[in-house]
XYZ file of N, CA and C in Angstrom:
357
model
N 31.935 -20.165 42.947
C 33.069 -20.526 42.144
C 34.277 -20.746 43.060
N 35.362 -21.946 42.681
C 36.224 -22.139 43.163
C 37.148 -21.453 42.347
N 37.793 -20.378 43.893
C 38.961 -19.734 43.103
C 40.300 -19.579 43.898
N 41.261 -20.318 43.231
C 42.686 -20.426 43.813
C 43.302 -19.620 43.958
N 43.490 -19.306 44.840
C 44.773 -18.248 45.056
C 46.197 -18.634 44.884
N 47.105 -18.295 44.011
C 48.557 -19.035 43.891
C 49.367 -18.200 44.023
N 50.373 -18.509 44.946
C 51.717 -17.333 44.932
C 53.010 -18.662 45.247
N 53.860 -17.570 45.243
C 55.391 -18.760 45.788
C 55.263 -19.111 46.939
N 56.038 -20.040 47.228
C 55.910 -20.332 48.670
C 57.425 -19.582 48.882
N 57.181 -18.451 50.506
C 57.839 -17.938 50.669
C 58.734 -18.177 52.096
N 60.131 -18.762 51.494
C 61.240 -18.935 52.421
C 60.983 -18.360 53.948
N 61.276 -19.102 55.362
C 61.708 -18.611 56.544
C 62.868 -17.557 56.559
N 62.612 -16.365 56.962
C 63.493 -15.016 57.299
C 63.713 -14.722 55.871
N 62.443 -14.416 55.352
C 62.480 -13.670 53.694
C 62.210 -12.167 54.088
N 62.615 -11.833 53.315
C 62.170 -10.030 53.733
C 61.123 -9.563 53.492
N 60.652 -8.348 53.536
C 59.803 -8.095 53.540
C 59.514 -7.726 51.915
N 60.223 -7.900 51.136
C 59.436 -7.337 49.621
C 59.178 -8.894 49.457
N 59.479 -9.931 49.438
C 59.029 -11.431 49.480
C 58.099 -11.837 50.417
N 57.831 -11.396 51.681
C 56.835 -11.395 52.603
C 55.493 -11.066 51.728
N 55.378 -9.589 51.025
C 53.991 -8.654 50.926
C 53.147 -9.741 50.263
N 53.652 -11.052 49.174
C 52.416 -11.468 48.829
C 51.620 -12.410 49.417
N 52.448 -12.358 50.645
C 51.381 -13.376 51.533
C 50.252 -11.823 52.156
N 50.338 -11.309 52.367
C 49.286 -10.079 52.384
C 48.835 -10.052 51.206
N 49.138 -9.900 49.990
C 48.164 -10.101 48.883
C 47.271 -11.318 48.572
N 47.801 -12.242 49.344
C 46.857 -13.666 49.225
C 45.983 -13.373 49.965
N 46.146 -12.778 51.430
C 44.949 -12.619 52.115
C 43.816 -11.897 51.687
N 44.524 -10.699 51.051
C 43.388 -9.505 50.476
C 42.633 -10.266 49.725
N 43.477 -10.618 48.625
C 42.560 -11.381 47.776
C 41.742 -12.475 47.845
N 42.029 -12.838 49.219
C 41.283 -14.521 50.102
C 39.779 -13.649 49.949
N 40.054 -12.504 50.817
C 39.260 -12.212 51.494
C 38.196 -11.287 50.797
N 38.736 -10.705 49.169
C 37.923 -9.810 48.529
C 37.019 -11.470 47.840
N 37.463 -12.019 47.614
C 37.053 -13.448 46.827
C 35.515 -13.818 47.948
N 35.725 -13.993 49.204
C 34.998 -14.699 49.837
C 33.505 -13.484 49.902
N 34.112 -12.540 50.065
C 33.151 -11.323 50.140
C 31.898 -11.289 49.243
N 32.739 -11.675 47.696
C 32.142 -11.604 46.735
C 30.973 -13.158 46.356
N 30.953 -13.865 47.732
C 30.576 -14.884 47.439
C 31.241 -16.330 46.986
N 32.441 -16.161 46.536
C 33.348 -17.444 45.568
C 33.915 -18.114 47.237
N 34.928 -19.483 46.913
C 35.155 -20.236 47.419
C 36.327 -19.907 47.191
N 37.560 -19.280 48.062
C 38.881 -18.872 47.816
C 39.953 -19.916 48.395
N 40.323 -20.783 47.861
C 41.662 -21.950 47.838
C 42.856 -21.303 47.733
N 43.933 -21.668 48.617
C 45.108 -20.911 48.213
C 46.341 -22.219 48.141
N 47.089 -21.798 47.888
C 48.653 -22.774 46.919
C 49.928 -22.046 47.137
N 50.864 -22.502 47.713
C 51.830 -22.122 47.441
C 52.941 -22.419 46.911
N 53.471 -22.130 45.656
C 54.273 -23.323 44.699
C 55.660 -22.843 44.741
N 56.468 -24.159 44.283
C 58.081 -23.822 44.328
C 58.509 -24.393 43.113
N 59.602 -24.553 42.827
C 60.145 -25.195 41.726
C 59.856 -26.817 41.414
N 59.329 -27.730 42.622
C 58.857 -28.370 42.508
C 57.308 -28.500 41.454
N 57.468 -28.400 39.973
C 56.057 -28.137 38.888
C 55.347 -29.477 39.135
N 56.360 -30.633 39.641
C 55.519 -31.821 39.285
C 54.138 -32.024 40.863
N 54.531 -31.663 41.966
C 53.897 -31.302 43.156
C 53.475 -30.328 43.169
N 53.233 -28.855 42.260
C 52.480 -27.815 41.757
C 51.190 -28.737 41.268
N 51.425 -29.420 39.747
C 50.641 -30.420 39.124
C 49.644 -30.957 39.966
N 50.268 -31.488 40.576
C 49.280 -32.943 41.243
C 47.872 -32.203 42.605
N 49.043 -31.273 42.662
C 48.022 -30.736 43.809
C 47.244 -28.758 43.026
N 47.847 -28.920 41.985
C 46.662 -28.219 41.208
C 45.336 -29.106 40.961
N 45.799 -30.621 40.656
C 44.754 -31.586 40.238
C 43.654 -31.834 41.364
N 44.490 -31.965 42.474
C 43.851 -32.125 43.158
C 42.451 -31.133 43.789
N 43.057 -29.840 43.740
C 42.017 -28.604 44.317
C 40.949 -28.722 43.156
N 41.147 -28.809 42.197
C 40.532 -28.774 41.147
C 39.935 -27.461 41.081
N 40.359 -26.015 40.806
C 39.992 -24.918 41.137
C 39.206 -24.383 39.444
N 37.634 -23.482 39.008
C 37.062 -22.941 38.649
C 38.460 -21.803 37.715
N 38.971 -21.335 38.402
C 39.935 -20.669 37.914
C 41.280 -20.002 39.142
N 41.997 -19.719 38.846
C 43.199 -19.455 39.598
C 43.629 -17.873 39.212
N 43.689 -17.178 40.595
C 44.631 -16.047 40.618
C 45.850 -16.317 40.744
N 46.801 -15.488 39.847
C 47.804 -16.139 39.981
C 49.105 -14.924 40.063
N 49.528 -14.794 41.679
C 50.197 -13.907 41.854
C 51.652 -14.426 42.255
N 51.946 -15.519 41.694
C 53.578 -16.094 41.520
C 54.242 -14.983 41.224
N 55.261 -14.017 41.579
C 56.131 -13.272 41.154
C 57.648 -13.630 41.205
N 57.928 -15.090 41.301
C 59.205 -15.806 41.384
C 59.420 -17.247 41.574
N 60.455 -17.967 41.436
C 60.189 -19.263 41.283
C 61.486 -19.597 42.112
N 61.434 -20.074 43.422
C 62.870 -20.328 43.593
C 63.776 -19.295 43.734
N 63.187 -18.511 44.090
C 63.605 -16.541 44.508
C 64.152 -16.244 42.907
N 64.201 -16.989 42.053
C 64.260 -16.451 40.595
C 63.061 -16.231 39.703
N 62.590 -14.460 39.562
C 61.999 -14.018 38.803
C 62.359 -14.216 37.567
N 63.522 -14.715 37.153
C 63.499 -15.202 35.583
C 62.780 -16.711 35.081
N 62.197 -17.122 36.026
C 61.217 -18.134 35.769
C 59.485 -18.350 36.293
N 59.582 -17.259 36.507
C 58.013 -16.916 36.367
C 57.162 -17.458 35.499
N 57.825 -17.781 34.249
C 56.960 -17.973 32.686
C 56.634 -19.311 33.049
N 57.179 -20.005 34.337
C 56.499 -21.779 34.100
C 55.300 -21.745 34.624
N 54.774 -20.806 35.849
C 53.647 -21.135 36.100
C 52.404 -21.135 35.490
N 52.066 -19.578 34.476
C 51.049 -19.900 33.277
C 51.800 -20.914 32.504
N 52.430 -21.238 32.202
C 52.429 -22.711 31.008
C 52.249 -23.461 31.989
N 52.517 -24.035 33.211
C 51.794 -24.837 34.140
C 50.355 -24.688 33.609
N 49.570 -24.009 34.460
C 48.299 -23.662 34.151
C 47.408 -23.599 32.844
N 48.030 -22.853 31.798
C 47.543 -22.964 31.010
C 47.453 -24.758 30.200
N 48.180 -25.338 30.253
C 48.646 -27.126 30.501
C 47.541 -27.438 30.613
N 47.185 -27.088 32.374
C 46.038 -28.109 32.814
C 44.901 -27.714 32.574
N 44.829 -26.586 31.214
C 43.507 -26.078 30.877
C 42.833 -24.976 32.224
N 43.624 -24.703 32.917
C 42.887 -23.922 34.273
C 42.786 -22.398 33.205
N 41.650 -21.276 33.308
C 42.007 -20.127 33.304
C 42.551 -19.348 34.552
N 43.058 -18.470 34.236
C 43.640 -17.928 35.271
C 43.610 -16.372 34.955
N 44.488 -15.346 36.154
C 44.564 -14.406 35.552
C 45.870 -13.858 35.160
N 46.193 -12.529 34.959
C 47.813 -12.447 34.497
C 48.153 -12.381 33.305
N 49.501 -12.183 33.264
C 50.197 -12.428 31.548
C 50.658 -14.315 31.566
N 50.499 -14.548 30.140
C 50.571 -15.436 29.753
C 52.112 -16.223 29.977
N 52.666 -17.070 29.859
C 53.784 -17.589 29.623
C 54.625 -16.930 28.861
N 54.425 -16.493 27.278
C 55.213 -15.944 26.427
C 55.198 -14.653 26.938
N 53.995 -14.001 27.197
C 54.495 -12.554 27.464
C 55.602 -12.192 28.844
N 55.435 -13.120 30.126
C 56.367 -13.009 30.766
C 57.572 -13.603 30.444
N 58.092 -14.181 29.230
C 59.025 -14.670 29.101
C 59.658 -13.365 28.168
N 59.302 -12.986 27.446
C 59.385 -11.653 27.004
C 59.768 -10.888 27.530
N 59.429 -10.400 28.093
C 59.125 -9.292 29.617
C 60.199 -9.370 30.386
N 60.626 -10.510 30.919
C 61.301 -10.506 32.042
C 62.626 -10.739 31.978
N 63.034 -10.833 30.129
C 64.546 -11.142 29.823
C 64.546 -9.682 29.124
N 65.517 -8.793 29.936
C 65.347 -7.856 29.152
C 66.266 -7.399 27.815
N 67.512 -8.445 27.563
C 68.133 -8.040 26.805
C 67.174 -8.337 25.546
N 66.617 -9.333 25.609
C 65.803 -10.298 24.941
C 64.628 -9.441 24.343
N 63.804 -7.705 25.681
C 63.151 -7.255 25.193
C 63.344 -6.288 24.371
N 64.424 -5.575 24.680
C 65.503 -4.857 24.166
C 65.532 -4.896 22.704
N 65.773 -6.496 22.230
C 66.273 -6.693 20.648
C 64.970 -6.786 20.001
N 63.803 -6.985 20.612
C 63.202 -7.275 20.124
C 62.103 -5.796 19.567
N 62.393 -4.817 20.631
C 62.155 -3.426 20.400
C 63.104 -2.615 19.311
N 64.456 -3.416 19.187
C 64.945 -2.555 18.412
C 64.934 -3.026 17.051
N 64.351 -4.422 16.890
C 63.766 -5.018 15.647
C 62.691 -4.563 15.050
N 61.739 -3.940 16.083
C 60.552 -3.240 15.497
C 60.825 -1.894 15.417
N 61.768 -1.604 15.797
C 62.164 0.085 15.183
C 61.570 0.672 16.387
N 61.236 0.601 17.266
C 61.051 1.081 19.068
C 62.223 2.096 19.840
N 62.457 3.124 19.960
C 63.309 3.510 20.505
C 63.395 2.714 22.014
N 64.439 2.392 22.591
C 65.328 1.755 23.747
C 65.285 2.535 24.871
């Protein structure tokens, strides 16, 4: 099985909490290959339409998908599953809505205190 590895592409003189998921791409290169699969890796930016084309292109079985920011903004995380989910890829992770949820917190906030959730 072809399986993509996807994270951000991470800026020259990024630190080290933006560094670690290029160590998580490897782990996961490397638990993937172990296991037999064909491990592809991607690194995407805010550019979705050159995400697209060269998702099309790998044509990957399914995609890990350890994007944790978009443009050093974690408040847009939610495009890459709706990317993905788009091009019909499965993948793994929370979905679009749930990180869109998730990651606005005033947003999760009201929505906990709509269901009667203590805060």
């Amino acid at each position: 099985m072809r399986v993509l590895v996807l994270s951000q592409t991470v800026p020259a003189g990024a630190g080290p909490d933006e560094r670690d998921v290029l160590v998580q791409v490897e782990c996961v290169s490397g638990a993937l290959a172990e296991l037999g699969h064909e491990p592809l890796q991607l690194a995407v930016d805010l550019d979705l339409e050159r995400a697209r084309r060269e998702l099309g292109a790998l044509s990957p079985d399914a995609v890990f998908n350890l994007v944790e920011s978009l443009g050093g903004q974690g408040a847009l995380l939610h495009f890459v599953p709706a990317l993905l989910r788009g091009l019909g890829l499965p993948f793994t992770g929370a979905d679009a809505e749930a990180l869109l949820l998730t990651t606005d917190k005033l947003a999760a906030r009201r929505r906990l205190a709509a269901a009667g959730r203590p805060l």
